[in-house]
PDB file of C-alpha atoms in Angstrom:
ATOM      1  CA  MET A   1       8.813  12.186  13.364  1.00 76.00           C
ATOM      2  CA  GLU A   2       5.456  11.217  14.888  1.00 94.00           C
ATOM      3  CA  ARG A   3       4.377   7.614  14.325  1.00 95.00           C
ATOM      4  CA  LEU A   4       0.794   7.043  13.277  1.00 97.00           C
ATOM      5  CA  GLU A   5      -1.145   5.111  15.907  1.00 96.00           C
ATOM      6  CA  LYS A   6      -4.017   2.656  15.519  1.00 96.00           C
ATOM      7  CA  GLN A   7      -6.690   5.352  15.540  1.00 96.00           C
ATOM      8  CA  PHE A   8      -5.435   6.759  12.214  1.00 97.00           C
ATOM      9  CA  PHE A   9      -6.317   3.535  10.400  1.00 97.00           C
ATOM     10  CA  ILE A  10      -9.825   3.195  11.839  1.00 95.00           C
ATOM     11  CA  ILE A  11     -11.606   4.989   9.025  1.00 95.00           C
ATOM     12  CA  PRO A  12     -13.447   3.659   5.954  1.00 94.00           C
ATOM     13  CA  THR A  13     -11.190   2.196   3.277  1.00 94.00           C
ATOM     14  CA  LEU A  14     -11.988   4.844   0.679  1.00 94.00           C
ATOM     15  CA  GLN A  15     -11.041   7.589   3.122  1.00 97.00           C
ATOM     16  CA  LEU A  16      -7.838   5.799   4.107  1.00 98.00           C
ATOM     17  CA  ALA A  17      -6.767   5.562   0.456  1.00 97.00           C
ATOM     18  CA  THR A  18      -6.642   9.369   0.430  1.00 98.00           C
ATOM     19  CA  ALA A  19      -5.363   9.849   4.000  1.00 98.00           C
ATOM     20  CA  LEU A  20      -2.297   7.669   3.303  1.00 98.00           C
ATOM     21  CA  LEU A  21      -1.039   9.983   0.556  1.00 98.00           C
ATOM     22  CA  GLY A  22       2.033  11.882   1.705  1.00 98.00           C
ATOM     23  CA  LYS A  23       2.593   9.672   4.754  1.00 98.00           C
ATOM     24  CA  THR A  24       5.951   7.907   5.164  1.00 98.00           C
ATOM     25  CA  PHE A  25       6.098   4.102   5.164  1.00 98.00           C
ATOM     26  CA  VAL A  26       9.031   2.857   7.270  1.00 98.00           C
ATOM     27  CA  ARG A  27      10.682  -0.544   7.415  1.00 97.00           C
ATOM     28  CA  ILE A  28      13.436  -1.298   9.932  1.00 96.00           C
ATOM     29  CA  LEU A  29      15.700  -4.076   8.668  1.00 94.00           C
ATOM     30  CA  PRO A  30      17.921  -6.250  10.888  1.00 89.00           C
ATOM     31  CA  GLY A  31      20.875  -4.195  12.088  1.00 90.00           C
ATOM     32  CA  ASN A  32      18.597  -1.135  12.354  1.00 90.00           C
ATOM     33  CA  ARG A  33      18.924  -0.240   8.673  1.00 93.00           C
ATOM     34  CA  VAL A  34      16.080   2.156   7.890  1.00 97.00           C
ATOM     35  CA  LEU A  35      14.071   2.213   4.662  1.00 98.00           C
ATOM     36  CA  LYS A  36      11.533   4.975   4.020  1.00 98.00           C
ATOM     37  CA  GLY A  37       9.159   5.831   1.205  1.00 98.00           C
ATOM     38  CA  ARG A  38       6.571   8.599   0.838  1.00 98.00           C
ATOM     39  CA  ILE A  39       3.241   7.180  -0.325  1.00 98.00           C
ATOM     40  CA  VAL A  40       2.130   8.890  -3.555  1.00 98.00           C
ATOM     41  CA  GLU A  41      -0.410   6.441  -5.012  1.00 98.00           C
ATOM     42  CA  THR A  42      -2.979   4.053  -3.538  1.00 98.00           C
ATOM     43  CA  GLU A  43      -5.995   1.937  -4.514  1.00 95.00           C
ATOM     44  CA  ALA A  44      -8.918   0.928  -2.316  1.00 92.00           C
ATOM     45  CA  TYR A  45     -10.367  -2.605  -2.219  1.00 86.00           C
ATOM     46  CA  LEU A  46     -13.395  -3.717  -0.224  1.00 86.00           C
ATOM     47  CA  GLY A  47     -14.953  -7.110   0.349  1.00 79.00           C
ATOM     48  CA  GLU A  48     -18.606  -7.679  -0.395  1.00 75.00           C
ATOM     49  CA  GLY A  49     -19.661  -6.090  -3.660  1.00 76.00           C
ATOM     50  CA  ASP A  50     -16.127  -5.415  -4.943  1.00 71.00           C
ATOM     51  CA  GLU A  51     -15.424  -8.112  -7.524  1.00 68.00           C
ATOM     52  CA  ALA A  52     -11.826  -6.949  -7.983  1.00 67.00           C
ATOM     53  CA  SER A  53     -11.106  -7.693  -4.329  1.00 70.00           C
ATOM     54  CA  HIS A  54      -9.616 -10.961  -3.090  1.00 69.00           C
ATOM     55  CA  ALA A  55     -12.266 -10.943  -0.370  1.00 68.00           C
ATOM     56  CA  TRP A  56     -15.434 -10.463  -2.386  1.00 63.00           C
ATOM     57  CA  ARG A  57     -16.361 -14.146  -2.031  1.00 72.00           C
ATOM     58  CA  GLY A  58     -15.512 -14.304   1.649  1.00 66.00           C
ATOM     59  CA  LYS A  59     -12.646 -15.211   3.943  1.00 80.00           C
ATOM     60  CA  THR A  60     -10.017 -17.784   2.924  1.00 75.00           C
ATOM     61  CA  ASP A  61      -6.585 -18.822   4.162  1.00 77.00           C
ATOM     62  CA  ARG A  62      -5.023 -16.576   1.522  1.00 78.00           C
ATOM     63  CA  ASN A  63      -6.961 -13.400   2.248  1.00 78.00           C
ATOM     64  CA  GLY A  64      -7.313 -13.921   6.014  1.00 80.00           C
ATOM     65  CA  PRO A  65      -5.129 -10.921   6.967  1.00 83.00           C
ATOM     66  CA  MET A  66      -7.534  -8.670   5.021  1.00 83.00           C
ATOM     67  CA  PHE A  67     -10.089  -9.408   7.766  1.00 87.00           C
ATOM     68  CA  GLU A  68      -7.733  -8.503  10.620  1.00 92.00           C
ATOM     69  CA  ALA A  69      -7.564  -5.230  12.564  1.00 95.00           C
ATOM     70  CA  PRO A  70      -6.894  -1.909  10.814  1.00 97.00           C
ATOM     71  CA  GLY A  71      -3.171  -1.293  10.372  1.00 97.00           C
ATOM     72  CA  THR A  72      -2.397  -4.930   9.523  1.00 96.00           C
ATOM     73  CA  LEU A  73      -0.310  -5.685   6.431  1.00 97.00           C
ATOM     74  CA  TYR A  74      -1.885  -7.907   3.799  1.00 94.00           C
ATOM     75  CA  VAL A  75       0.811  -9.125   1.386  1.00 95.00           C
ATOM     76  CA  TYR A  76      -0.069 -11.396  -1.500  1.00 88.00           C
ATOM     77  CA  PHE A  77       1.767 -13.055  -4.387  1.00 86.00           C
ATOM     78  CA  VAL A  78       0.635 -12.614  -8.011  1.00 74.00           C
ATOM     79  CA  TYR A  79       1.690 -13.806 -11.467  1.00 64.00           C
ATOM     80  CA  GLY A  80       4.127 -16.232  -9.857  1.00 63.00           C
ATOM     81  CA  CYS A  81       6.714 -13.509  -9.288  1.00 72.00           C
ATOM     82  CA  HIS A  82       5.387 -10.362  -7.566  1.00 90.00           C
ATOM     83  CA  HIS A  83       4.422  -9.436  -4.016  1.00 94.00           C
ATOM     84  CA  LEU A  84       1.972  -6.596  -3.378  1.00 94.00           C
ATOM     85  CA  VAL A  85       1.577  -4.713  -0.087  1.00 97.00           C
ATOM     86  CA  ASN A  86      -1.774  -3.580   1.339  1.00 96.00           C
ATOM     87  CA  ILE A  87      -2.809  -1.899   4.584  1.00 97.00           C
ATOM     88  CA  VAL A  88      -5.981  -3.291   6.180  1.00 95.00           C
ATOM     89  CA  SER A  89      -8.591  -0.693   7.033  1.00 94.00           C
ATOM     90  CA  GLU A  90     -12.026  -1.974   8.007  1.00 90.00           C
ATOM     91  CA  PRO A  91     -13.021  -3.318  11.443  1.00 91.00           C
ATOM     92  CA  ARG A  92     -11.910  -6.856  12.255  1.00 91.00           C
ATOM     93  CA  GLU A  93     -13.868  -9.519  10.305  1.00 89.00           C
ATOM     94  CA  THR A  94     -14.876  -6.951   7.655  1.00 89.00           C
ATOM     95  CA  ALA A  95     -12.684  -7.027   4.540  1.00 86.00           C
ATOM     96  CA  GLY A  96     -11.061  -3.859   3.309  1.00 91.00           C
ATOM     97  CA  ALA A  97      -7.536  -2.802   2.418  1.00 93.00           C
ATOM     98  CA  VAL A  98      -5.566  -0.149   0.575  1.00 97.00           C
ATOM     99  CA  LEU A  99      -2.994  -1.273  -1.986  1.00 96.00           C
ATOM    100  CA  LEU A 100       0.223   0.749  -1.907  1.00 98.00           C
ATOM    101  CA  ARG A 101       0.783   1.494  -5.610  1.00 96.00           C
ATOM    102  CA  ALA A 102       3.728   3.903  -5.602  1.00 98.00           C
ATOM    103  CA  MET A 103       6.164   5.644  -3.276  1.00 98.00           C
ATOM    104  CA  GLU A 104       8.905   8.226  -3.454  1.00 98.00           C
ATOM    105  CA  PRO A 105      12.133   6.821  -1.920  1.00 98.00           C
ATOM    106  CA  LEU A 106      13.294   8.886   1.053  1.00 98.00           C
ATOM    107  CA  GLU A 107      15.870   6.811   2.953  1.00 97.00           C
ATOM    108  CA  GLY A 108      17.839   3.640   2.270  1.00 97.00           C
ATOM    109  CA  GLN A 109      17.992   4.271  -1.439  1.00 97.00           C
ATOM    110  CA  GLY A 110      21.232   2.310  -1.872  1.00 96.00           C
ATOM    111  CA  PHE A 111      19.579  -0.830  -0.484  1.00 97.00           C
ATOM    112  CA  MET A 112      16.542  -0.258  -2.688  1.00 97.00           C
ATOM    113  CA  GLU A 113      18.735   0.140  -5.768  1.00 97.00           C
ATOM    114  CA  ARG A 114      20.418  -3.197  -5.066  1.00 96.00           C
ATOM    115  CA  GLN A 115      17.060  -4.863  -4.499  1.00 96.00           C
ATOM    116  CA  ARG A 116      15.594  -3.475  -7.699  1.00 96.00           C
ATOM    117  CA  GLY A 117      18.689  -3.496  -9.923  1.00 95.00           C
ATOM    118  CA  THR A 118      18.228   0.131 -10.935  1.00 94.00           C
ATOM    119  CA  ALA A 119      19.556   3.507  -9.806  1.00 92.00           C
ATOM    120  CA  SER A 120      16.629   5.473 -11.216  1.00 93.00           C
ATOM    121  CA  ALA A 121      14.917   7.158  -8.257  1.00 92.00           C
ATOM    122  CA  SER A 122      11.673   7.605 -10.192  1.00 93.00           C
ATOM    123  CA  ASP A 123      11.609   3.881 -11.050  1.00 94.00           C
ATOM    124  CA  LEU A 124      12.549   2.397  -7.656  1.00 96.00           C
ATOM    125  CA  MET A 125       9.025   2.278  -6.224  1.00 97.00           C
ATOM    126  CA  SER A 126       6.800   3.314  -9.147  1.00 97.00           C
ATOM    127  CA  GLY A 127       4.488   0.312  -8.938  1.00 95.00           C
ATOM    128  CA  PRO A 128       3.137  -2.049  -6.268  1.00 95.00           C
ATOM    129  CA  ALA A 129       5.500  -4.934  -7.071  1.00 95.00           C
ATOM    130  CA  LYS A 130       8.453  -2.522  -7.111  1.00 97.00           C
ATOM    131  CA  ILE A 131       7.560  -1.332  -3.610  1.00 97.00           C
ATOM    132  CA  ALA A 132       7.657  -4.854  -2.202  1.00 97.00           C
ATOM    133  CA  GLN A 133      10.937  -5.625  -3.948  1.00 97.00           C
ATOM    134  CA  ALA A 134      12.588  -2.361  -2.885  1.00 97.00           C
ATOM    135  CA  LEU A 135      11.551  -2.848   0.742  1.00 98.00           C
ATOM    136  CA  ASP A 136      12.227  -6.619   0.719  1.00 96.00           C
ATOM    137  CA  ILE A 137       8.656  -7.458   1.719  1.00 97.00           C
ATOM    138  CA  ASN A 138       7.103 -10.847   0.942  1.00 95.00           C
ATOM    139  CA  ARG A 139       4.250 -13.107   2.039  1.00 93.00           C
ATOM    140  CA  SER A 140       6.020 -13.936   5.284  1.00 93.00           C
ATOM    141  CA  HIS A 141       5.203 -10.374   6.373  1.00 95.00           C
ATOM    142  CA  SER A 142       1.464 -10.736   5.709  1.00 93.00           C
ATOM    143  CA  GLY A 143      -0.363 -10.353   9.010  1.00 93.00           C
ATOM    144  CA  SER A 144       2.327  -8.105  10.520  1.00 95.00           C
ATOM    145  CA  ASP A 145       1.088  -4.803  11.875  1.00 96.00           C
ATOM    146  CA  LEU A 146       2.257  -1.206  11.668  1.00 97.00           C
ATOM    147  CA  PHE A 147       2.771  -0.826  15.415  1.00 95.00           C
ATOM    148  CA  SER A 148       5.383  -3.407  16.457  1.00 83.00           C
ATOM    149  CA  GLY A 149       8.580  -1.677  15.335  1.00 88.00           C
ATOM    150  CA  GLU A 150       9.608  -3.434  12.112  1.00 95.00           C
ATOM    151  CA  PHE A 151       6.971  -1.563  10.104  1.00 97.00           C
ATOM    152  CA  PHE A 152       5.256   1.741  10.851  1.00 97.00           C
ATOM    153  CA  LEU A 153       4.005   4.929   9.260  1.00 98.00           C
ATOM    154  CA  GLU A 154       5.222   8.418  10.058  1.00 98.00           C
ATOM    155  CA  ASN A 155       2.895  11.379   9.942  1.00 97.00           C
ATOM    156  CA  ALA A 156       3.289  14.181   7.417  1.00 96.00           C
ATOM    157  CA  PRO A 157       1.243  17.224   6.430  1.00 94.00           C
ATOM    158  CA  ARG A 158      -1.999  16.374   4.678  1.00 95.00           C
ATOM    159  CA  ILE A 159      -1.871  16.660   0.881  1.00 97.00           C
ATOM    160  CA  PRO A 160      -4.163  19.524  -0.249  1.00 96.00           C
ATOM    161  CA  GLU A 161      -7.305  18.306  -1.980  1.00 95.00           C
ATOM    162  CA  ASN A 162      -6.425  20.142  -5.206  1.00 97.00           C
ATOM    163  CA  GLN A 163      -3.203  18.098  -5.442  1.00 97.00           C
ATOM    164  CA  ILE A 164      -4.933  14.725  -5.213  1.00 97.00           C
ATOM    165  CA  GLY A 165      -6.041  12.904  -8.351  1.00 96.00           C
ATOM    166  CA  THR A 166      -8.688  10.197  -8.663  1.00 95.00           C
ATOM    167  CA  SER A 167      -9.113   7.528 -11.328  1.00 93.00           C
ATOM    168  CA  SER A 168     -10.267   3.987 -11.900  1.00 90.00           C
ATOM    169  CA  ARG A 169      -8.039   1.216 -10.602  1.00 86.00           C
ATOM    170  CA  ILE A 170      -5.280  -0.267 -12.749  1.00 86.00           C
ATOM    171  CA  GLY A 171      -4.753  -3.776 -14.083  1.00 80.00           C
ATOM    172  CA  ILE A 172      -8.101  -5.296 -13.139  1.00 77.00           C
ATOM    173  CA  SER A 173     -10.902  -6.745 -15.249  1.00 73.00           C
ATOM    174  CA  ARG A 174     -13.809  -6.341 -12.797  1.00 83.00           C
ATOM    175  CA  GLY A 175     -14.906  -3.264 -10.884  1.00 76.00           C
ATOM    176  CA  ARG A 176     -13.235  -1.093 -13.521  1.00 76.00           C
ATOM    177  CA  GLU A 177     -15.840   1.633 -13.199  1.00 83.00           C
ATOM    178  CA  LEU A 178     -15.000   2.394  -9.567  1.00 85.00           C
ATOM    179  CA  GLN A 179     -12.921   5.548  -9.074  1.00 92.00           C
ATOM    180  CA  TRP A 180     -10.894   4.157  -6.174  1.00 90.00           C
ATOM    181  CA  ARG A 181      -7.329   5.019  -7.198  1.00 94.00           C
ATOM    182  CA  LYS A 182      -5.831   8.075  -5.480  1.00 97.00           C
ATOM    183  CA  PHE A 183      -2.527   9.762  -6.338  1.00 97.00           C
ATOM    184  CA  VAL A 184      -0.460  12.890  -5.821  1.00 97.00           C
ATOM    185  CA  ILE A 185      -0.853  14.889  -9.024  1.00 96.00           C
ATOM    186  CA  GLY A 186       2.438  15.503 -10.833  1.00 95.00           C
ATOM    187  CA  SER A 187       4.568  13.133  -8.770  1.00 96.00           C
ATOM    188  CA  PRO A 188       7.351  11.614 -10.925  1.00 96.00           C
ATOM    189  CA  HIS A 189       7.130   8.429  -8.840  1.00 96.00           C
ATOM    190  CA  LEU A 190       3.655   7.287  -9.903  1.00 96.00           C
ATOM    191  CA  SER A 191       3.127   3.829 -11.383  1.00 95.00           C
ATOM    192  CA  GLN A 192       3.310   3.448 -15.126  1.00 79.00           C
ATOM    193  CA  GLY A 193      -0.007   1.618 -15.523  1.00 72.00           C
ATOM    194  CA  GLN A 194      -3.028   3.195 -17.137  1.00 64.00           C
ATOM    195  CA  PRO A 195      -6.447   3.393 -15.473  1.00 68.00           C
ATOM    196  CA  SER A 196      -8.885   0.842 -16.886  1.00 54.00           C
TER     197      SER A 196
END
């Protein structure tokens, strides 16, 4: 399968949130064990003007990877127990990233089941924290890119526009009016949260 190169990620964040749908996220574990998930739900976050974003007040040590080159992973820790995975999108030094909210497991499901403690395929990656747990991704991976071999995206046919849903983002208190969540309509692997 064709790997997506840097040029794919050099588009505005809101466009990338849609373009990522249907693409395959790949992680290669030590020993060449392959994990794959089809992206079915995303959320866009910008910097300036987006109060729900970690970067809306500027660059810090925590959100630094969000200001790196497009195709960089920004992984952060929330609620003292969950990691969330984002793909950076805007030009270097301009904040912007797409949160991976849900995936359909494609390969390495046994490993994912052990990581998550469930054998339910529709529950393995149906939320951003579940994705990180299933793929064994944590803050140590923040700043990694999607071009070095451990992580990459594989191309897939574009999802038709009439199969893509849009809503407000989930689980935030600010910026609730922005329709920046994108998802594959009817997928059984979507997150269980409700738009705000």
